């Protein structure tokens, strides 16, 4: 079974600085998707960024980017120019890439709580 | 523009009581899921339904039942609630094809407390 590990339960960063959240995963598959979800105090789960394993280029969405190291099975999230609204719980998630029933379900890590210091 | 709607948002039960969490999506997604979120545990899959008429167990199915009533609706039932089922429950849905394949769309969550 696939596992996702987030080894940093809590992180903090000064406003406007850059922070990197770590995620590692374990899989024997070669085709898969990786995701970062954000959960602010409102509890809503919001997709931040996604990465397809077959793509070598790291995904970027505005101030959010990933460092995808397939061989090392590492998928870290970098937040640049941190803003107060970035304060949230961040979850890393994995999904198998093969189509078929049941492959769409995500396996989540335990999360990293990010605090932004004004 | 509702997306995924789950009810109720909050519920307090006594041990042994039963209840059903309702979930509906209006995005024409084939797949639907129920997760529970506990502190320090992340989100863990309870049950999922890859299509209308099919359901499968996830990581933590014990104490729960589900019904995929139609393509839109996927309910989660607690037959005899236990304090260990105190949690926040999330319903989600996803498409199997297209540009957003694999992305889960979540409801707002339901906080359940079992006394």
mmCIF file of C-alpha atoms in Angstrom:
data_model
loop_
_atom_site.group_PDB
_atom_site.id
_atom_site.type_symbol
_atom_site.label_atom_id
_atom_site.label_comp_id
_atom_site.label_asym_id
_atom_site.label_seq_id
_atom_site.Cartn_x
_atom_site.Cartn_y
_atom_site.Cartn_z
ATOM 1 C CA UNK A 1 0.000 0.000 0.000
ATOM 2 C CA UNK A 2 1.112 3.502 -0.693
ATOM 3 C CA UNK A 3 2.109 5.688 2.216
ATOM 4 C CA UNK A 4 2.642 9.432 2.445
ATOM 5 C CA UNK A 5 4.824 10.939 5.153
ATOM 6 C CA UNK A 6 4.963 14.537 6.284
ATOM 7 C CA UNK A 7 7.656 14.737 8.931
ATOM 8 C CA UNK A 8 7.030 18.344 9.978
ATOM 9 C CA UNK A 9 3.902 18.601 12.154
ATOM 10 C CA UNK A 10 4.357 22.362 12.468
ATOM 11 C CA UNK A 11 6.265 25.056 10.620
ATOM 12 C CA UNK A 12 6.409 28.809 10.939
ATOM 13 C CA UNK A 13 7.689 31.554 8.653
ATOM 14 C CA UNK A 14 7.959 35.295 8.722
ATOM 15 C CA UNK A 15 5.584 37.128 6.446
ATOM 16 C CA UNK A 16 7.121 37.743 2.987
ATOM 17 C CA UNK A 17 9.726 35.007 3.505
ATOM 18 C CA UNK A 18 9.942 31.619 1.801
ATOM 19 C CA UNK A 19 9.101 28.299 3.424
ATOM 20 C CA UNK A 20 9.374 24.699 2.226
ATOM 21 C CA UNK A 21 7.129 21.896 3.426
ATOM 22 C CA UNK A 22 8.396 18.348 3.058
ATOM 23 C CA UNK A 23 6.624 15.231 1.839
ATOM 24 C CA UNK A 24 7.881 11.781 1.017
ATOM 25 C CA UNK A 25 5.937 8.839 -0.306
ATOM 26 C CA UNK A 26 6.365 5.190 -0.838
ATOM 27 C CA UNK A 27 5.084 3.437 -3.943
ATOM 28 C CA UNK A 28 6.067 0.754 -6.405
ATOM 29 C CA UNK A 29 4.085 2.407 -9.171
ATOM 30 C CA UNK A 30 5.704 4.444 -11.940
ATOM 31 C CA UNK A 31 2.610 6.363 -12.934
ATOM 32 C CA UNK A 32 0.904 8.484 -10.299
ATOM 33 C CA UNK A 33 -0.235 11.944 -9.264
ATOM 34 C CA UNK A 34 0.815 14.018 -6.293
ATOM 35 C CA UNK A 35 -1.118 16.857 -4.720
ATOM 36 C CA UNK A 36 -0.830 19.531 -2.069
ATOM 37 C CA UNK A 37 -4.063 20.563 -0.371
ATOM 38 C CA UNK A 38 -4.529 23.515 1.947
ATOM 39 C CA UNK A 39 -6.983 23.517 4.838
ATOM 40 C CA UNK A 40 -7.482 26.955 6.415
ATOM 41 C CA UNK A 41 -9.372 27.405 9.700
ATOM 42 C CA UNK A 42 -12.618 27.359 7.708
ATOM 43 C CA UNK A 43 -11.963 23.620 7.314
ATOM 44 C CA UNK A 44 -12.456 23.724 3.544
ATOM 45 C CA UNK A 45 -9.995 21.573 1.588
ATOM 46 C CA UNK A 46 -8.459 23.563 -1.267
ATOM 47 C CA UNK A 47 -6.196 22.179 -3.964
ATOM 48 C CA UNK A 48 -2.935 24.123 -4.094
ATOM 49 C CA UNK A 49 -0.965 22.301 -6.755
ATOM 50 C CA UNK A 50 -0.710 18.967 -8.546
ATOM 51 C CA UNK A 51 2.119 17.077 -10.215
ATOM 52 C CA UNK A 52 1.944 14.207 -12.678
ATOM 53 C CA UNK A 53 4.795 11.752 -12.141
ATOM 54 C CA UNK A 54 5.531 11.442 -15.862
ATOM 55 C CA UNK A 55 6.256 15.171 -16.098
ATOM 56 C CA UNK A 56 9.839 16.099 -15.326
ATOM 57 C CA UNK A 57 9.069 19.785 -14.997
ATOM 58 C CA UNK A 58 8.109 20.900 -11.519
ATOM 59 C CA UNK A 59 4.600 22.339 -11.218
ATOM 60 C CA UNK A 60 4.155 26.011 -10.354
ATOM 61 C CA UNK A 61 1.082 28.002 -9.370
ATOM 62 C CA UNK A 62 1.854 31.646 -8.692
ATOM 63 C CA UNK A 63 3.753 31.753 -5.354
ATOM 64 C CA UNK A 64 3.523 27.979 -4.916
ATOM 65 C CA UNK A 65 5.949 25.567 -6.513
ATOM 66 C CA UNK A 66 7.065 22.012 -5.937
ATOM 67 C CA UNK A 67 10.365 20.215 -5.963
ATOM 68 C CA UNK A 68 9.522 16.772 -7.323
ATOM 69 C CA UNK A 69 12.325 14.246 -6.960
ATOM 70 C CA UNK A 70 10.941 11.008 -8.401
ATOM 71 C CA UNK A 71 13.922 8.811 -7.634
ATOM 72 C CA UNK A 72 14.003 9.999 -4.049
ATOM 73 C CA UNK A 73 10.189 9.852 -3.807
ATOM 74 C CA UNK A 74 10.124 13.372 -2.475
ATOM 75 C CA UNK A 75 7.560 16.087 -3.181
ATOM 76 C CA UNK A 76 8.155 19.319 -1.291
ATOM 77 C CA UNK A 77 6.063 22.484 -1.493
ATOM 78 C CA UNK A 78 7.725 25.901 -1.595
ATOM 79 C CA UNK A 79 5.708 28.962 -0.706
ATOM 80 C CA UNK A 80 7.348 32.226 -1.727
ATOM 81 C CA UNK A 81 6.506 35.655 -0.346
ATOM 82 C CA UNK A 82 4.432 34.129 2.444
ATOM 83 C CA UNK A 83 1.212 35.919 3.254
ATOM 84 C CA UNK A 84 -1.027 35.845 6.316
ATOM 85 C CA UNK A 85 -3.664 34.061 4.261
ATOM 86 C CA UNK A 86 -1.275 31.150 3.742
ATOM 87 C CA UNK A 87 -1.687 30.133 7.374
ATOM 88 C CA UNK A 88 -3.312 26.713 7.229
ATOM 89 C CA UNK A 89 -2.855 22.989 7.498
ATOM 90 C CA UNK A 90 -1.167 21.590 4.403
ATOM 91 C CA UNK A 91 -1.659 18.012 3.276
ATOM 92 C CA UNK A 92 0.366 16.076 0.757
ATOM 93 C CA UNK A 93 -1.562 13.389 -1.131
ATOM 94 C CA UNK A 94 -0.861 10.556 -3.576
ATOM 95 C CA UNK A 95 -2.999 8.884 -6.210
ATOM 96 C CA UNK A 96 -2.238 5.999 -8.518
ATOM 97 C CA UNK A 97 -2.143 6.914 -12.178
ATOM 98 C CA UNK A 98 -3.730 3.861 -13.761
ATOM 99 C CA UNK A 99 -7.323 4.280 -14.836
ATOM 100 C CA UNK A 100 -9.832 1.916 -13.402
ATOM 101 C CA UNK A 101 -12.155 1.537 -10.514
ATOM 102 C CA UNK A 102 -10.700 2.559 -7.214
ATOM 103 C CA UNK A 103 -7.578 4.181 -8.564
ATOM 104 C CA UNK A 104 -8.900 7.667 -8.057
ATOM 105 C CA UNK A 105 -8.776 7.599 -4.271
ATOM 106 C CA UNK A 106 -6.136 9.734 -2.569
ATOM 107 C CA UNK A 107 -3.842 8.726 0.255
ATOM 108 C CA UNK A 108 -3.016 11.661 2.514
ATOM 109 C CA UNK A 109 -0.148 12.516 4.793
ATOM 110 C CA UNK A 110 -0.752 13.636 8.355
ATOM 111 C CA UNK A 111 -0.360 17.315 7.541
ATOM 112 C CA UNK A 112 1.864 20.273 8.416
ATOM 113 C CA UNK A 113 0.425 23.234 10.259
ATOM 114 C CA UNK A 114 1.913 26.438 8.847
ATOM 115 C CA UNK A 115 1.939 29.611 10.931
ATOM 116 C CA UNK A 116 2.740 32.977 9.373
ATOM 117 C CA UNK A 117 4.463 35.446 11.705
ATOM 118 C CA UNK A 118 3.575 39.086 10.937
ATOM 119 C CA UNK B 1 -22.343 26.479 -8.261
ATOM 120 C CA UNK B 2 -22.740 24.238 -5.192
ATOM 121 C CA UNK B 3 -20.062 21.582 -5.880
ATOM 122 C CA UNK B 4 -20.176 19.067 -3.034
ATOM 123 C CA UNK B 5 -22.791 19.588 -0.350
ATOM 124 C CA UNK B 6 -22.854 17.600 2.852
ATOM 125 C CA UNK B 7 -25.292 17.720 5.752
ATOM 126 C CA UNK B 8 -25.461 18.202 8.621
ATOM 127 C CA UNK B 9 -22.495 20.488 9.388
ATOM 128 C CA UNK B 10 -22.556 19.640 13.090
ATOM 129 C CA UNK B 11 -24.086 16.792 15.058
ATOM 130 C CA UNK B 12 -23.902 15.564 18.635
ATOM 131 C CA UNK B 13 -24.888 11.965 19.326
ATOM 132 C CA UNK B 14 -25.047 9.740 22.340
ATOM 133 C CA UNK B 15 -23.269 6.407 22.289
ATOM 134 C CA UNK B 16 -25.421 3.836 20.533
ATOM 135 C CA UNK B 17 -27.480 6.292 18.497
ATOM 136 C CA UNK B 18 -27.549 6.097 14.722
ATOM 137 C CA UNK B 19 -27.326 8.784 12.112
ATOM 138 C CA UNK B 20 -26.729 9.321 8.412
ATOM 139 C CA UNK B 21 -24.463 11.904 6.830
ATOM 140 C CA UNK B 22 -25.749 13.008 3.461
ATOM 141 C CA UNK B 23 -23.621 14.073 0.508
ATOM 142 C CA UNK B 24 -24.545 15.293 -2.954
ATOM 143 C CA UNK B 25 -22.451 16.579 -5.846
ATOM 144 C CA UNK B 26 -23.584 18.429 -8.940
ATOM 145 C CA UNK B 27 -20.443 18.028 -11.061
ATOM 146 C CA UNK B 28 -21.490 14.792 -12.752
ATOM 147 C CA UNK B 29 -18.561 12.966 -11.151
ATOM 148 C CA UNK B 30 -18.438 9.205 -11.181
ATOM 149 C CA UNK B 31 -16.407 8.717 -8.024
ATOM 150 C CA UNK B 32 -17.358 9.724 -4.501
ATOM 151 C CA UNK B 33 -15.615 9.275 -1.158
ATOM 152 C CA UNK B 34 -16.015 9.561 2.575
ATOM 153 C CA UNK B 35 -12.983 10.514 4.657
ATOM 154 C CA UNK B 36 -12.583 11.173 8.329
ATOM 155 C CA UNK B 37 -10.088 13.657 9.764
ATOM 156 C CA UNK B 38 -8.614 13.271 13.214
ATOM 157 C CA UNK B 39 -5.837 15.344 14.820
ATOM 158 C CA UNK B 40 -2.415 14.021 13.884
ATOM 159 C CA UNK B 41 -3.904 11.388 11.554
ATOM 160 C CA UNK B 42 -4.604 13.358 8.404
ATOM 161 C CA UNK B 43 -7.530 12.237 6.271
ATOM 162 C CA UNK B 44 -8.309 8.556 6.200
ATOM 163 C CA UNK B 45 -10.597 6.930 3.669
ATOM 164 C CA UNK B 46 -13.684 5.226 5.090
ATOM 165 C CA UNK B 47 -15.504 4.123 1.938
ATOM 166 C CA UNK B 48 -15.556 5.088 -1.680
ATOM 167 C CA UNK B 49 -17.773 4.543 -4.692
ATOM 168 C CA UNK B 50 -16.172 4.414 -8.125
ATOM 169 C CA UNK B 51 -19.526 4.518 -9.859
ATOM 170 C CA UNK B 52 -23.231 4.343 -9.220
ATOM 171 C CA UNK B 53 -24.065 0.966 -7.760
ATOM 172 C CA UNK B 54 -20.586 0.130 -6.466
ATOM 173 C CA UNK B 55 -18.976 0.754 -3.104
ATOM 174 C CA UNK B 56 -15.694 -0.390 -1.603
ATOM 175 C CA UNK B 57 -14.044 -0.259 1.785
ATOM 176 C CA UNK B 58 -11.246 2.139 2.455
ATOM 177 C CA UNK B 59 -8.721 2.216 5.255
ATOM 178 C CA UNK B 60 -11.112 2.551 8.230
ATOM 179 C CA UNK B 61 -14.550 1.097 7.328
ATOM 180 C CA UNK B 62 -15.473 -0.550 10.621
ATOM 181 C CA UNK B 63 -18.624 0.877 12.199
ATOM 182 C CA UNK B 64 -19.835 2.521 8.991
ATOM 183 C CA UNK B 65 -22.083 1.711 6.075
ATOM 184 C CA UNK B 66 -22.580 3.593 2.848
ATOM 185 C CA UNK B 67 -25.149 3.886 0.098
ATOM 186 C CA UNK B 68 -24.607 5.240 -3.399
ATOM 187 C CA UNK B 69 -28.179 6.236 -3.972
ATOM 188 C CA UNK B 70 -27.584 7.536 -7.492
ATOM 189 C CA UNK B 71 -24.808 9.275 -9.354
ATOM 190 C CA UNK B 72 -25.227 12.454 -7.304
ATOM 191 C CA UNK B 73 -25.644 11.128 -3.776
ATOM 192 C CA UNK B 74 -23.452 9.104 -1.428
ATOM 193 C CA UNK B 75 -24.496 8.693 2.192
ATOM 194 C CA UNK B 76 -22.574 7.493 5.248
ATOM 195 C CA UNK B 77 -24.392 5.780 8.079
ATOM 196 C CA UNK B 78 -23.313 5.140 11.641
ATOM 197 C CA UNK B 79 -25.539 2.351 12.940
ATOM 198 C CA UNK B 80 -24.433 2.486 16.577
ATOM 199 C CA UNK B 81 -22.228 5.490 17.248
ATOM 200 C CA UNK B 82 -19.172 5.143 19.480
ATOM 201 C CA UNK B 83 -16.958 7.851 21.024
ATOM 202 C CA UNK B 84 -14.137 6.691 18.726
ATOM 203 C CA UNK B 85 -16.215 7.962 15.815
ATOM 204 C CA UNK B 86 -15.968 11.539 17.053
ATOM 205 C CA UNK B 87 -14.315 13.218 14.079
ATOM 206 C CA UNK B 88 -14.718 15.579 11.168
ATOM 207 C CA UNK B 89 -16.146 13.817 8.136
ATOM 208 C CA UNK B 90 -15.525 14.910 4.584
ATOM 209 C CA UNK B 91 -17.347 13.877 1.462
ATOM 210 C CA UNK B 92 -15.515 14.300 -1.833
ATOM 211 C CA UNK B 93 -15.977 13.553 -5.498
ATOM 212 C CA UNK B 94 -13.733 13.274 -8.531
ATOM 213 C CA UNK B 95 -13.864 12.858 -12.270
ATOM 214 C CA UNK B 96 -12.277 9.863 -13.929
ATOM 215 C CA UNK B 97 -11.384 11.593 -17.166
ATOM 216 C CA UNK B 98 -10.435 15.045 -18.345
ATOM 217 C CA UNK B 99 -7.982 17.679 -17.281
ATOM 218 C CA UNK B 100 -8.974 17.474 -13.620
ATOM 219 C CA UNK B 101 -8.666 13.706 -13.361
ATOM 220 C CA UNK B 102 -7.778 12.659 -9.882
ATOM 221 C CA UNK B 103 -8.450 15.971 -8.206
ATOM 222 C CA UNK B 104 -10.811 15.600 -5.284
ATOM 223 C CA UNK B 105 -13.482 18.217 -4.693
ATOM 224 C CA UNK B 106 -14.473 18.348 -1.054
ATOM 225 C CA UNK B 107 -17.549 19.301 0.893
ATOM 226 C CA UNK B 108 -17.213 21.627 3.860
ATOM 227 C CA UNK B 109 -17.016 18.834 6.394
ATOM 228 C CA UNK B 110 -19.301 17.604 9.154
ATOM 229 C CA UNK B 111 -18.196 17.701 12.767
ATOM 230 C CA UNK B 112 -19.597 14.762 14.673
ATOM 231 C CA UNK B 113 -19.307 14.372 18.433
ATOM 232 C CA UNK B 114 -20.288 11.144 20.130
ATOM 233 C CA UNK B 115 -20.752 11.415 23.885
#
